[in-house]
């Protein structure tokens, strides 16, 4: 899904869900220094639907994204996933119940870098000697 998973990325989201089947979300994806990240995909998965990750939201020039849906059910689990080829991947899962009845709640998706595997020499030094 991405290449070179390293660095840190934040996606600050605001999600509002109502029991009438509506879902509104908006947010901004920023890099490690707080710089807005343009053209970053943000995936939305709603577990009450049979389809896969849909839709893909792309951030604008200021790193913002938004969506409004009316085909969701009350207390459905949702998951947001933001990706960047240089800064990594992160996800946040929540439900309507956790958000409250139509109330807005801030969500932050924090992407942490994957640990780098040791180099060949480091791996040899870390191994215990054979008896």
CSV table of C-alpha atoms in Angstrom, one decimal:
chain,number,residue,atom,x,y,z
A,1,UNK,CA,0.0,0.0,0.0
A,2,UNK,CA,2.9,2.4,0.7
A,3,UNK,CA,6.6,2.4,0.1
A,4,UNK,CA,9.3,3.5,2.6
A,5,UNK,CA,7.3,3.5,5.8
A,6,UNK,CA,9.2,5.9,7.9
A,7,UNK,CA,8.5,9.1,9.8
A,8,UNK,CA,5.5,10.5,11.6
A,9,UNK,CA,2.1,11.7,10.2
A,10,UNK,CA,-0.9,13.0,12.0
A,11,UNK,CA,-4.4,13.1,10.7
A,12,UNK,CA,-6.7,15.2,12.8
A,13,UNK,CA,-10.3,14.2,12.1
A,14,UNK,CA,-13.7,15.4,13.2
A,15,UNK,CA,-16.3,12.7,13.0
A,16,UNK,CA,-20.0,13.2,13.7
A,17,UNK,CA,-22.5,10.4,13.4
A,18,UNK,CA,-26.2,10.5,13.8
A,19,UNK,CA,-28.7,7.7,14.3
A,20,UNK,CA,-30.5,8.8,11.2
A,21,UNK,CA,-27.9,7.0,9.2
A,22,UNK,CA,-25.7,10.0,8.4
A,23,UNK,CA,-22.0,10.3,8.8
A,24,UNK,CA,-20.0,13.5,8.4
A,25,UNK,CA,-16.3,13.6,8.7
A,26,UNK,CA,-13.6,16.1,8.1
A,27,UNK,CA,-10.0,16.5,9.0
A,28,UNK,CA,-6.5,17.4,8.0
A,29,UNK,CA,-3.4,15.3,7.4
A,30,UNK,CA,-0.2,16.9,8.5
A,31,UNK,CA,3.4,15.7,8.4
A,32,UNK,CA,5.9,15.4,11.3
A,33,UNK,CA,6.5,19.2,11.6
A,34,UNK,CA,2.8,20.1,11.3
A,35,UNK,CA,3.0,20.8,7.6
A,36,UNK,CA,-0.3,20.0,5.7
A,37,UNK,CA,0.2,17.0,3.4
A,38,UNK,CA,-1.5,17.4,0.0
A,39,UNK,CA,-2.7,14.5,-2.1
A,40,UNK,CA,-2.7,11.9,0.8
A,41,UNK,CA,-5.3,9.1,0.6
A,42,UNK,CA,-7.6,8.6,3.6
A,43,UNK,CA,-9.5,5.4,3.5
A,44,UNK,CA,-12.9,4.9,5.2
A,45,UNK,CA,-14.2,1.5,6.2
A,46,UNK,CA,-17.8,1.2,7.5
A,47,UNK,CA,-18.4,-2.4,8.8
A,48,UNK,CA,-22.1,-2.3,8.2
A,49,UNK,CA,-21.4,-2.4,4.4
A,50,UNK,CA,-20.3,-5.4,2.4
A,51,UNK,CA,-17.8,-3.4,0.2
A,52,UNK,CA,-14.2,-2.9,1.0
A,53,UNK,CA,-12.4,0.3,1.9
A,54,UNK,CA,-14.5,2.9,0.3
A,55,UNK,CA,-14.4,5.7,-0.6
A,56,UNK,CA,-10.8,6.9,-0.9
A,57,UNK,CA,-10.7,10.5,0.2
A,58,UNK,CA,-7.8,12.6,-1.1
A,59,UNK,CA,-6.5,15.6,0.8
A,60,UNK,CA,-6.5,19.0,-0.9
A,61,UNK,CA,-3.6,21.4,-1.2
A,62,UNK,CA,-4.0,22.3,2.5
A,63,UNK,CA,-4.1,18.7,3.6
A,64,UNK,CA,-7.9,18.7,4.3
A,65,UNK,CA,-10.5,16.1,3.5
A,66,UNK,CA,-14.2,15.6,4.1
A,67,UNK,CA,-17.1,13.3,3.5
A,68,UNK,CA,-20.8,13.1,4.2
A,69,UNK,CA,-22.7,9.7,3.9
A,70,UNK,CA,-26.3,8.9,4.5
A,71,UNK,CA,-26.2,5.1,4.1
A,72,UNK,CA,-24.8,4.0,7.5
A,73,UNK,CA,-26.6,2.5,10.5
A,74,UNK,CA,-26.6,3.5,14.1
A,75,UNK,CA,-23.7,2.2,16.3
A,76,UNK,CA,-21.7,0.9,13.3
A,77,UNK,CA,-18.0,0.4,13.7
A,78,UNK,CA,-15.9,2.7,11.5
A,79,UNK,CA,-12.2,2.8,10.7
A,80,UNK,CA,-10.2,5.6,9.2
A,81,UNK,CA,-6.8,4.9,7.6
A,82,UNK,CA,-4.4,7.5,6.3
A,83,UNK,CA,-1.3,6.6,4.3
A,84,UNK,CA,1.7,8.4,2.9
A,85,UNK,CA,4.5,6.8,0.9
A,86,UNK,CA,7.2,8.5,2.9
A,87,UNK,CA,5.6,8.9,6.3
A,88,UNK,CA,3.8,5.7,6.9
A,89,UNK,CA,0.3,4.4,7.7
A,90,UNK,CA,-2.0,4.8,10.7
A,91,UNK,CA,-5.6,3.9,11.6
A,92,UNK,CA,-8.3,4.8,14.1
A,93,UNK,CA,-11.4,2.7,14.9
A,94,UNK,CA,-14.5,4.0,16.7
A,95,UNK,CA,-18.2,3.6,16.8
A,96,UNK,CA,-21.3,5.8,16.7
A,97,UNK,CA,-21.8,4.9,20.4
A,98,UNK,CA,-18.4,6.1,21.3
A,99,UNK,CA,-19.0,9.4,19.5
A,100,UNK,CA,-22.3,10.1,21.2
A,101,UNK,CA,-25.7,10.7,19.8
A,102,UNK,CA,-24.9,13.1,17.0
A,103,UNK,CA,-22.1,14.8,19.0
A,104,UNK,CA,-18.8,15.6,17.4
A,105,UNK,CA,-15.6,14.1,18.8
A,106,UNK,CA,-12.1,14.8,17.7
A,107,UNK,CA,-10.1,11.9,16.4
A,108,UNK,CA,-6.3,11.9,15.8
A,109,UNK,CA,-4.6,9.3,13.7
A,110,UNK,CA,-1.0,9.1,14.5
A,111,UNK,CA,1.3,7.3,12.2
A,112,UNK,CA,4.4,5.9,13.8
A,113,UNK,CA,7.4,4.7,11.8
A,114,UNK,CA,8.0,1.0,11.6
A,115,UNK,CA,11.2,-0.1,13.3
A,116,UNK,CA,14.0,-0.7,10.8
A,117,UNK,CA,15.4,-4.2,10.8
A,118,UNK,CA,19.0,-4.5,11.9
A,119,UNK,CA,21.6,-4.4,9.2
A,120,UNK,CA,23.5,-7.6,8.4
A,121,UNK,CA,26.4,-6.8,10.7
A,122,UNK,CA,24.2,-5.7,13.6
A,123,UNK,CA,22.1,-8.9,13.4
A,124,UNK,CA,25.3,-11.0,13.6
A,125,UNK,CA,26.5,-9.1,16.7
A,126,UNK,CA,23.2,-9.4,18.5
A,127,UNK,CA,23.1,-13.2,18.0
A,128,UNK,CA,24.5,-15.3,20.9
A,129,UNK,CA,27.6,-17.4,20.0
A,130,UNK,CA,26.9,-21.0,19.1
A,131,UNK,CA,28.1,-23.3,21.9
